[in-house]
Amino acid sequence: MEHEVFVPVPVPTLLRTLGDPARVARCVPGLQQDADAASPLAGRLKLRVGGHTITYRGELLLTGPDRDRFAVTGKGVEARGTGAVELALTIGLTATDGGTTISYSGTADGDGRLVELEEGAALAAAHRLLERFTQQLVTESLAGREDADADADADTDADADAGTDADADDAVAAEGLAGDEEGPGVADGSGDEIRSADEIRAGDAHDVDGPGGDDHGSVYDSPVPPPSLDPVAGVEFTVPDEPPAEAAHARRTMIGRSAE
């Protein structure tokens, strides 16, 4: 069996998809994975052949890549019946202008219900299965590439944010260094201001005590006699030898009244 199809997807993108069994399992049409299976490619596969549906239980094994090729082998038994089938398939990827050419080549042997069908029905079913697998492979590959681009953009934005934060930190650090360099000068200026204030106060004291303060000194330095405790000290009172006429008359009047 040979089958070839062109897809508008580059070879590296397809290689990444085919190299992941879980993603390949999502591309196989009609595959229902077993919940307890160790491999994502183990389960049930429903195959539509000649108007009939045959369900096989088995597992596919994907190996590669070997350069640009993958090998697929598989075995399955009918879920209802005694028939079985074996598959050996090679998937080749060839870079083509605008995309990739995918080539399938392989063999399939079986018995049971598959061989009871009319001639050519199994081959047509195999081609149809590969066509649908290829469509899903393209969808899965493009979705994975978009996710990778989104992750790359997110990483770029994160790096840009980190660079912005680093620049901001550098700016803050530079301002801190500038502040440290200006710090001693400010302290010196404060000291100069303090010293200037001290010098001003010292100058005021010097003006009071110095030659420029002689006028003030003559007032405070002049000897002041202590005040006397006697309020009338230094005041002379003159006592007349003869009382005034009015006083003598009053005295005589008082003596006369006393004699009476």
PDB file of C-alpha atoms in Angstrom:
ATOM      1  CA  MET A   1       0.000   0.000   0.000  1.00  0.00           C
ATOM      2  CA  GLU A   2       1.311   3.434  -1.007  1.00  0.00           C
ATOM      3  CA  HIS A   3      -0.214   6.811  -0.290  1.00  0.00           C
ATOM      4  CA  GLU A   4       1.155  10.337  -0.633  1.00  0.00           C
ATOM      5  CA  VAL A   5      -0.237  13.759   0.298  1.00  0.00           C
ATOM      6  CA  PHE A   6       1.030  17.336   0.461  1.00  0.00           C
ATOM      7  CA  VAL A   7       0.476  19.491   3.551  1.00  0.00           C
ATOM      8  CA  PRO A   8       1.328  23.215   4.083  1.00  0.00           C
ATOM      9  CA  VAL A   9       3.310  22.498   7.236  1.00  0.00           C
ATOM     10  CA  PRO A  10       7.134  22.502   7.499  1.00  0.00           C
ATOM     11  CA  VAL A  11       8.980  19.281   8.249  1.00  0.00           C
ATOM     12  CA  PRO A  12      10.321  20.328  11.699  1.00  0.00           C
ATOM     13  CA  THR A  13       6.793  21.063  12.916  1.00  0.00           C
ATOM     14  CA  LEU A  14       5.539  17.647  11.768  1.00  0.00           C
ATOM     15  CA  LEU A  15       8.537  15.942  13.351  1.00  0.00           C
ATOM     16  CA  ARG A  16       7.688  17.470  16.717  1.00  0.00           C
ATOM     17  CA  THR A  17       4.094  16.278  16.467  1.00  0.00           C
ATOM     18  CA  LEU A  18       4.937  12.749  15.335  1.00  0.00           C
ATOM     19  CA  GLY A  19       7.550  12.498  18.067  1.00  0.00           C
ATOM     20  CA  ASP A  20       4.857  12.829  20.761  1.00  0.00           C
ATOM     21  CA  PRO A  21       2.707   9.644  21.076  1.00  0.00           C
ATOM     22  CA  ALA A  22      -0.013  11.523  22.955  1.00  0.00           C
ATOM     23  CA  ARG A  23      -0.409  13.987  20.100  1.00  0.00           C
ATOM     24  CA  VAL A  24      -0.323  11.200  17.521  1.00  0.00           C
ATOM     25  CA  ALA A  25      -3.127   9.440  19.395  1.00  0.00           C
ATOM     26  CA  ARG A  26      -5.303  12.532  18.965  1.00  0.00           C
ATOM     27  CA  CYS A  27      -4.732  12.291  15.206  1.00  0.00           C
ATOM     28  CA  VAL A  28      -5.896   8.687  14.764  1.00  0.00           C
ATOM     29  CA  PRO A  29      -9.591   8.779  13.790  1.00  0.00           C
ATOM     30  CA  GLY A  30     -11.840   6.369  15.637  1.00  0.00           C
ATOM     31  CA  LEU A  31      -9.286   5.622  18.391  1.00  0.00           C
ATOM     32  CA  GLN A  32     -10.670   5.356  21.911  1.00  0.00           C
ATOM     33  CA  GLN A  33      -7.874   5.159  24.455  1.00  0.00           C
ATOM     34  CA  ASP A  34      -8.007   2.737  27.355  1.00  0.00           C
ATOM     35  CA  ALA A  35      -8.098   4.605  30.662  1.00  0.00           C
ATOM     36  CA  ASP A  36      -5.730   2.143  32.354  1.00  0.00           C
ATOM     37  CA  ALA A  37      -3.370   1.680  29.407  1.00  0.00           C
ATOM     38  CA  ALA A  38       0.275   2.623  29.807  1.00  0.00           C
ATOM     39  CA  SER A  39       0.515   3.820  26.202  1.00  0.00           C
ATOM     40  CA  PRO A  40      -1.684   6.567  24.736  1.00  0.00           C
ATOM     41  CA  LEU A  41      -1.859   4.512  21.530  1.00  0.00           C
ATOM     42  CA  ALA A  42      -3.518   1.533  23.219  1.00  0.00           C
ATOM     43  CA  GLY A  43      -7.282   1.077  23.097  1.00  0.00           C
ATOM     44  CA  ARG A  44     -10.083   0.462  20.651  1.00  0.00           C
ATOM     45  CA  LEU A  45     -10.095   1.425  16.979  1.00  0.00           C
ATOM     46  CA  LYS A  46     -13.323   1.569  15.003  1.00  0.00           C
ATOM     47  CA  LEU A  47     -12.761   1.018  11.297  1.00  0.00           C
ATOM     48  CA  ARG A  48     -15.449   1.718   8.696  1.00  0.00           C
ATOM     49  CA  VAL A  49     -15.055  -0.736   5.826  1.00  0.00           C
ATOM     50  CA  GLY A  50     -17.515  -1.319   2.979  1.00  0.00           C
ATOM     51  CA  GLY A  51     -20.541  -0.135   4.935  1.00  0.00           C
ATOM     52  CA  HIS A  52     -19.543  -2.128   7.990  1.00  0.00           C
ATOM     53  CA  THR A  53     -17.931  -1.077  11.248  1.00  0.00           C
ATOM     54  CA  ILE A  54     -15.282  -3.325  12.745  1.00  0.00           C
ATOM     55  CA  THR A  55     -13.858  -2.592  16.195  1.00  0.00           C
ATOM     56  CA  TYR A  56     -10.351  -3.762  17.015  1.00  0.00           C
ATOM     57  CA  ARG A  57      -8.704  -3.820  20.402  1.00  0.00           C
ATOM     58  CA  GLY A  58      -4.956  -3.487  20.395  1.00  0.00           C
ATOM     59  CA  GLU A  59      -2.014  -1.111  20.404  1.00  0.00           C
ATOM     60  CA  LEU A  60       0.052   0.908  17.966  1.00  0.00           C
ATOM     61  CA  LEU A  61       3.788   1.382  18.448  1.00  0.00           C
ATOM     62  CA  LEU A  62       5.490   4.463  17.017  1.00  0.00           C
ATOM     63  CA  THR A  63       9.291   4.612  16.675  1.00  0.00           C
ATOM     64  CA  GLY A  64      11.523   7.324  15.283  1.00  0.00           C
ATOM     65  CA  PRO A  65      12.381   9.614  13.901  1.00  0.00           C
ATOM     66  CA  ASP A  66      15.047   7.965  11.801  1.00  0.00           C
ATOM     67  CA  ARG A  67      16.116  11.023   9.862  1.00  0.00           C
ATOM     68  CA  ASP A  68      12.732  12.145   8.521  1.00  0.00           C
ATOM     69  CA  ARG A  69      10.937   8.828   8.884  1.00  0.00           C
ATOM     70  CA  PHE A  70       8.782   7.139  11.501  1.00  0.00           C
ATOM     71  CA  ALA A  71       7.829   3.489  11.766  1.00  0.00           C
ATOM     72  CA  VAL A  72       4.396   2.378  12.944  1.00  0.00           C
ATOM     73  CA  THR A  73       3.521  -1.188  13.893  1.00  0.00           C
ATOM     74  CA  GLY A  74       0.314  -2.463  15.398  1.00  0.00           C
ATOM     75  CA  LYS A  75      -1.726  -5.489  16.330  1.00  0.00           C
ATOM     76  CA  GLY A  76      -5.417  -5.783  17.059  1.00  0.00           C
ATOM     77  CA  VAL A  77      -8.126  -8.340  17.575  1.00  0.00           C
ATOM     78  CA  GLU A  78     -11.795  -7.986  16.850  1.00  0.00           C
ATOM     79  CA  ALA A  79     -13.832  -6.858  19.846  1.00  0.00           C
ATOM     80  CA  ARG A  80     -16.657  -9.087  18.555  1.00  0.00           C
ATOM     81  CA  GLY A  81     -15.236 -12.047  16.772  1.00  0.00           C
ATOM     82  CA  THR A  82     -12.059 -14.027  16.358  1.00  0.00           C
ATOM     83  CA  GLY A  83     -10.402 -12.059  13.588  1.00  0.00           C
ATOM     84  CA  ALA A  84      -7.101 -10.197  13.982  1.00  0.00           C
ATOM     85  CA  VAL A  85      -5.024  -7.745  11.999  1.00  0.00           C
ATOM     86  CA  GLU A  86      -1.365  -6.698  11.877  1.00  0.00           C
ATOM     87  CA  LEU A  87      -0.033  -3.414  10.499  1.00  0.00           C
ATOM     88  CA  ALA A  88       3.429  -2.229   9.443  1.00  0.00           C
ATOM     89  CA  LEU A  89       3.635   1.341   8.173  1.00  0.00           C
ATOM     90  CA  THR A  90       6.384   3.810   7.339  1.00  0.00           C
ATOM     91  CA  ILE A  91       5.758   7.556   7.384  1.00  0.00           C
ATOM     92  CA  GLY A  92       8.216   9.681   5.392  1.00  0.00           C
ATOM     93  CA  LEU A  93       8.518  13.475   5.401  1.00  0.00           C
ATOM     94  CA  THR A  94       9.984  15.325   2.424  1.00  0.00           C
ATOM     95  CA  ALA A  95      10.419  19.077   2.431  1.00  0.00           C
ATOM     96  CA  THR A  96       8.566  20.668  -0.480  1.00  0.00           C
ATOM     97  CA  ASP A  97       8.139  24.248  -1.603  1.00  0.00           C
ATOM     98  CA  GLY A  98       5.482  25.664   0.717  1.00  0.00           C
ATOM     99  CA  GLY A  99       5.236  22.660   3.014  1.00  0.00           C
ATOM    100  CA  THR A 100       5.882  18.920   3.251  1.00  0.00           C
ATOM    101  CA  THR A 101       5.039  15.839   1.250  1.00  0.00           C
ATOM    102  CA  ILE A 102       3.994  12.955   3.499  1.00  0.00           C
ATOM    103  CA  SER A 103       4.381   9.478   2.085  1.00  0.00           C
ATOM    104  CA  TYR A 104       2.849   6.344   3.605  1.00  0.00           C
ATOM    105  CA  SER A 105       3.990   2.888   2.665  1.00  0.00           C
ATOM    106  CA  GLY A 106       3.226  -0.393   4.377  1.00  0.00           C
ATOM    107  CA  THR A 107       1.366  -3.629   4.597  1.00  0.00           C
ATOM    108  CA  ALA A 108      -1.631  -4.952   6.502  1.00  0.00           C
ATOM    109  CA  ASP A 109      -2.513  -8.597   7.015  1.00  0.00           C
ATOM    110  CA  GLY A 110      -5.544 -10.004   8.742  1.00  0.00           C
ATOM    111  CA  ASP A 111      -8.353 -12.480   8.865  1.00  0.00           C
ATOM    112  CA  GLY A 112     -11.891 -12.628  10.094  1.00  0.00           C
ATOM    113  CA  ARG A 113     -14.416 -10.065   8.949  1.00  0.00           C
ATOM    114  CA  LEU A 114     -11.835  -7.972   7.094  1.00  0.00           C
ATOM    115  CA  VAL A 115     -11.055 -10.665   4.525  1.00  0.00           C
ATOM    116  CA  GLU A 116     -14.743 -11.417   4.025  1.00  0.00           C
ATOM    117  CA  LEU A 117     -15.309  -8.010   2.458  1.00  0.00           C
ATOM    118  CA  GLU A 118     -15.268  -7.417  -1.307  1.00  0.00           C
ATOM    119  CA  GLU A 119     -11.960  -6.807  -3.038  1.00  0.00           C
ATOM    120  CA  GLY A 120     -10.627  -3.252  -2.763  1.00  0.00           C
ATOM    121  CA  ALA A 121     -12.836  -2.308   0.206  1.00  0.00           C
ATOM    122  CA  ALA A 122     -10.040  -2.759   2.737  1.00  0.00           C
ATOM    123  CA  LEU A 123      -7.604  -0.717   0.593  1.00  0.00           C
ATOM    124  CA  ALA A 124     -10.111   2.133   0.169  1.00  0.00           C
ATOM    125  CA  ALA A 125     -10.769   2.109   3.910  1.00  0.00           C
ATOM    126  CA  ALA A 126      -7.022   2.283   4.588  1.00  0.00           C
ATOM    127  CA  HIS A 127      -6.591   5.289   2.242  1.00  0.00           C
ATOM    128  CA  ARG A 128      -9.547   7.055   3.825  1.00  0.00           C
ATOM    129  CA  LEU A 129      -8.095   6.393   7.280  1.00  0.00           C
ATOM    130  CA  LEU A 130      -4.734   7.871   6.237  1.00  0.00           C
ATOM    131  CA  GLU A 131      -6.411  10.950   4.715  1.00  0.00           C
ATOM    132  CA  ARG A 132      -8.280  11.669   7.921  1.00  0.00           C
ATOM    133  CA  PHE A 133      -5.134  10.998   9.960  1.00  0.00           C
ATOM    134  CA  THR A 134      -3.228  13.518   7.827  1.00  0.00           C
ATOM    135  CA  GLN A 135      -5.893  16.174   8.299  1.00  0.00           C
ATOM    136  CA  GLN A 136      -5.760  15.736  12.053  1.00  0.00           C
ATOM    137  CA  LEU A 137      -1.956  15.745  11.945  1.00  0.00           C
ATOM    138  CA  VAL A 138      -1.976  19.141  10.225  1.00  0.00           C
ATOM    139  CA  THR A 139      -4.486  20.556  12.729  1.00  0.00           C
ATOM    140  CA  GLU A 140      -2.503  19.260  15.704  1.00  0.00           C
ATOM    141  CA  SER A 141       0.796  20.530  14.291  1.00  0.00           C
ATOM    142  CA  LEU A 142      -0.509  24.023  13.592  1.00  0.00           C
ATOM    143  CA  ALA A 143      -2.099  24.224  17.043  1.00  0.00           C
ATOM    144  CA  GLY A 144       1.175  23.172  18.630  1.00  0.00           C
ATOM    145  CA  ARG A 145       3.084  25.774  16.628  1.00  0.00           C
ATOM    146  CA  GLU A 146       0.686  28.518  17.756  1.00  0.00           C
ATOM    147  CA  ASP A 147       1.154  27.427  21.369  1.00  0.00           C
ATOM    148  CA  ALA A 148       4.925  27.477  20.918  1.00  0.00           C
ATOM    149  CA  ASP A 149       4.758  30.964  19.379  1.00  0.00           C
ATOM    150  CA  ALA A 150       2.560  32.148  22.246  1.00  0.00           C
ATOM    151  CA  ASP A 151       5.032  30.726  24.771  1.00  0.00           C
ATOM    152  CA  ALA A 152       7.899  32.408  22.938  1.00  0.00           C
ATOM    153  CA  ASP A 153       6.026  35.733  22.970  1.00  0.00           C
ATOM    154  CA  ALA A 154       5.296  35.296  26.670  1.00  0.00           C
ATOM    155  CA  ASP A 155       8.984  34.593  27.331  1.00  0.00           C
ATOM    156  CA  THR A 156       9.932  37.658  25.298  1.00  0.00           C
ATOM    157  CA  ASP A 157       7.471  39.819  27.243  1.00  0.00           C
ATOM    158  CA  ALA A 158       8.757  38.383  30.513  1.00  0.00           C
ATOM    159  CA  ASP A 159      12.342  39.152  29.467  1.00  0.00           C
ATOM    160  CA  ALA A 160      11.290  42.672  28.476  1.00  0.00           C
ATOM    161  CA  ASP A 161       9.538  43.170  31.812  1.00  0.00           C
ATOM    162  CA  ALA A 162      12.569  41.814  33.618  1.00  0.00           C
ATOM    163  CA  GLY A 163      14.779  44.201  31.654  1.00  0.00           C
ATOM    164  CA  THR A 164      12.485  47.107  32.529  1.00  0.00           C
ATOM    165  CA  ASP A 165      12.536  46.145  36.198  1.00  0.00           C
ATOM    166  CA  ALA A 166      16.314  45.830  36.057  1.00  0.00           C
ATOM    167  CA  ASP A 167      16.589  49.271  34.453  1.00  0.00           C
ATOM    168  CA  ALA A 168      14.327  50.694  37.148  1.00  0.00           C
ATOM    169  CA  ASP A 169      16.436  49.039  39.843  1.00  0.00           C
ATOM    170  CA  ASP A 170      19.593  50.431  38.236  1.00  0.00           C
ATOM    171  CA  ALA A 171      18.038  53.902  38.150  1.00  0.00           C
ATOM    172  CA  VAL A 172      17.077  53.649  41.816  1.00  0.00           C
ATOM    173  CA  ALA A 173      20.555  52.406  42.677  1.00  0.00           C
ATOM    174  CA  ALA A 174      22.101  55.267  40.704  1.00  0.00           C
ATOM    175  CA  GLU A 175      19.952  57.768  42.557  1.00  0.00           C
ATOM    176  CA  GLY A 176      20.988  56.166  45.828  1.00  0.00           C
ATOM    177  CA  LEU A 177      24.659  56.463  44.889  1.00  0.00           C
ATOM    178  CA  ALA A 178      24.135  60.079  43.890  1.00  0.00           C
ATOM    179  CA  GLY A 179      22.478  60.714  47.236  1.00  0.00           C
ATOM    180  CA  ASP A 180      25.404  59.082  49.024  1.00  0.00           C
ATOM    181  CA  GLU A 181      27.836  61.276  47.106  1.00  0.00           C
ATOM    182  CA  GLU A 182      25.854  64.403  47.963  1.00  0.00           C
ATOM    183  CA  GLY A 183      25.391  63.356  51.575  1.00  0.00           C
ATOM    184  CA  PRO A 184      28.774  64.584  52.948  1.00  0.00           C
ATOM    185  CA  GLY A 185      28.361  67.889  51.158  1.00  0.00           C
ATOM    186  CA  VAL A 186      24.985  68.388  52.728  1.00  0.00           C
ATOM    187  CA  ALA A 187      26.376  67.468  56.112  1.00  0.00           C
ATOM    188  CA  ASP A 188      29.238  69.900  55.582  1.00  0.00           C
ATOM    189  CA  GLY A 189      26.770  72.580  54.587  1.00  0.00           C
ATOM    190  CA  SER A 190      24.785  71.943  57.733  1.00  0.00           C
ATOM    191  CA  GLY A 191      27.966  72.155  59.738  1.00  0.00           C
ATOM    192  CA  ASP A 192      28.807  75.391  58.007  1.00  0.00           C
ATOM    193  CA  GLU A 193      25.398  76.711  58.866  1.00  0.00           C
ATOM    194  CA  ILE A 194      25.815  75.618  62.475  1.00  0.00           C
ATOM    195  CA  ARG A 195      29.276  77.105  62.661  1.00  0.00           C
ATOM    196  CA  SER A 196      27.985  80.275  61.093  1.00  0.00           C
ATOM    197  CA  ALA A 197      25.264  80.513  63.719  1.00  0.00           C
ATOM    198  CA  ASP A 198      27.831  79.901  66.463  1.00  0.00           C
ATOM    199  CA  GLU A 199      30.103  82.523  64.975  1.00  0.00           C
ATOM    200  CA  ILE A 200      27.180  84.947  64.840  1.00  0.00           C
ATOM    201  CA  ARG A 201      26.406  84.350  68.495  1.00  0.00           C
ATOM    202  CA  ALA A 202      30.100  84.650  69.369  1.00  0.00           C
ATOM    203  CA  GLY A 203      30.233  87.882  67.375  1.00  0.00           C
ATOM    204  CA  ASP A 204      27.271  89.274  69.301  1.00  0.00           C
ATOM    205  CA  ALA A 205      28.987  88.476  72.581  1.00  0.00           C
ATOM    206  CA  HIS A 206      32.160  90.053  71.258  1.00  0.00           C
ATOM    207  CA  ASP A 207      30.210  93.189  70.311  1.00  0.00           C
ATOM    208  CA  VAL A 208      28.903  93.450  73.861  1.00  0.00           C
ATOM    209  CA  ASP A 209      32.265  92.967  75.544  1.00  0.00           C
ATOM    210  CA  GLY A 210      34.522  94.473  72.924  1.00  0.00           C
ATOM    211  CA  PRO A 211      35.597  97.983  72.112  1.00  0.00           C
ATOM    212  CA  GLY A 212      32.491  98.545  70.087  1.00  0.00           C
ATOM    213  CA  GLY A 213      30.424  98.289  73.288  1.00  0.00           C
ATOM    214  CA  ASP A 214      32.135 101.121  75.257  1.00  0.00           C
ATOM    215  CA  ASP A 215      29.009 103.282  75.363  1.00  0.00           C
ATOM    216  CA  HIS A 216      27.060 100.479  76.925  1.00  0.00           C
ATOM    217  CA  GLY A 217      29.944  99.660  79.231  1.00  0.00           C
ATOM    218  CA  SER A 218      30.078 103.243  80.617  1.00  0.00           C
ATOM    219  CA  VAL A 219      26.525 102.909  81.857  1.00  0.00           C
ATOM    220  CA  TYR A 220      26.866  99.514  83.478  1.00  0.00           C
ATOM    221  CA  ASP A 221      30.422  99.952  84.691  1.00  0.00           C
ATOM    222  CA  SER A 222      29.893 103.330  86.533  1.00  0.00           C
ATOM    223  CA  PRO A 223      30.021 102.936  90.299  1.00  0.00           C
ATOM    224  CA  VAL A 224      26.611 103.302  91.868  1.00  0.00           C
ATOM    225  CA  PRO A 225      26.531 104.270  95.533  1.00  0.00           C
ATOM    226  CA  PRO A 226      24.549 101.886  97.670  1.00  0.00           C
ATOM    227  CA  PRO A 227      21.241 103.292  98.739  1.00  0.00           C
ATOM    228  CA  SER A 228      20.896 104.318 102.385  1.00  0.00           C
ATOM    229  CA  LEU A 229      18.488 102.492 104.619  1.00  0.00           C
ATOM    230  CA  ASP A 230      17.347 105.791 106.147  1.00  0.00           C
ATOM    231  CA  PRO A 231      14.856 107.413 103.813  1.00  0.00           C
ATOM    232  CA  VAL A 232      15.662 110.837 105.155  1.00  0.00           C
ATOM    233  CA  ALA A 233      19.388 110.422 105.310  1.00  0.00           C
ATOM    234  CA  GLY A 234      21.201 113.338 103.800  1.00  0.00           C
ATOM    235  CA  VAL A 235      18.180 115.647 104.212  1.00  0.00           C
ATOM    236  CA  GLU A 236      18.675 118.576 106.619  1.00  0.00           C
ATOM    237  CA  PHE A 237      15.773 119.812 108.729  1.00  0.00           C
ATOM    238  CA  THR A 238      15.981 123.245 110.354  1.00  0.00           C
ATOM    239  CA  VAL A 239      14.263 123.534 113.785  1.00  0.00           C
ATOM    240  CA  PRO A 240      13.429 127.137 114.671  1.00  0.00           C
ATOM    241  CA  ASP A 241      14.455 128.404 118.075  1.00  0.00           C
ATOM    242  CA  GLU A 242      11.131 130.113 118.701  1.00  0.00           C
ATOM    243  CA  PRO A 243       7.816 128.575 117.812  1.00  0.00           C
ATOM    244  CA  PRO A 244       5.664 130.527 115.445  1.00  0.00           C
ATOM    245  CA  ALA A 245       3.251 133.069 116.936  1.00  0.00           C
ATOM    246  CA  GLU A 246       0.255 130.900 116.152  1.00  0.00           C
ATOM    247  CA  ALA A 247       1.830 127.965 117.985  1.00  0.00           C
ATOM    248  CA  ALA A 248       2.669 130.100 121.034  1.00  0.00           C
ATOM    249  CA  HIS A 249      -0.816 131.475 121.208  1.00  0.00           C
ATOM    250  CA  ALA A 250      -2.275 127.978 121.008  1.00  0.00           C
ATOM    251  CA  ARG A 251       0.054 126.808 123.746  1.00  0.00           C
ATOM    252  CA  ARG A 252      -0.951 129.655 126.054  1.00  0.00           C
ATOM    253  CA  THR A 253      -4.582 128.944 125.418  1.00  0.00           C
ATOM    254  CA  MET A 254      -4.150 125.285 126.344  1.00  0.00           C
ATOM    255  CA  ILE A 255      -2.240 126.215 129.558  1.00  0.00           C
ATOM    256  CA  GLY A 256      -4.886 128.722 130.527  1.00  0.00           C
ATOM    257  CA  ARG A 257      -7.648 126.198 130.147  1.00  0.00           C
ATOM    258  CA  SER A 258      -5.707 123.705 132.194  1.00  0.00           C
ATOM    259  CA  ALA A 259      -5.312 126.252 135.015  1.00  0.00           C
ATOM    260  CA  GLU A 260      -8.968 126.943 135.050  1.00  0.00           C
TER     261      GLU A 260
END
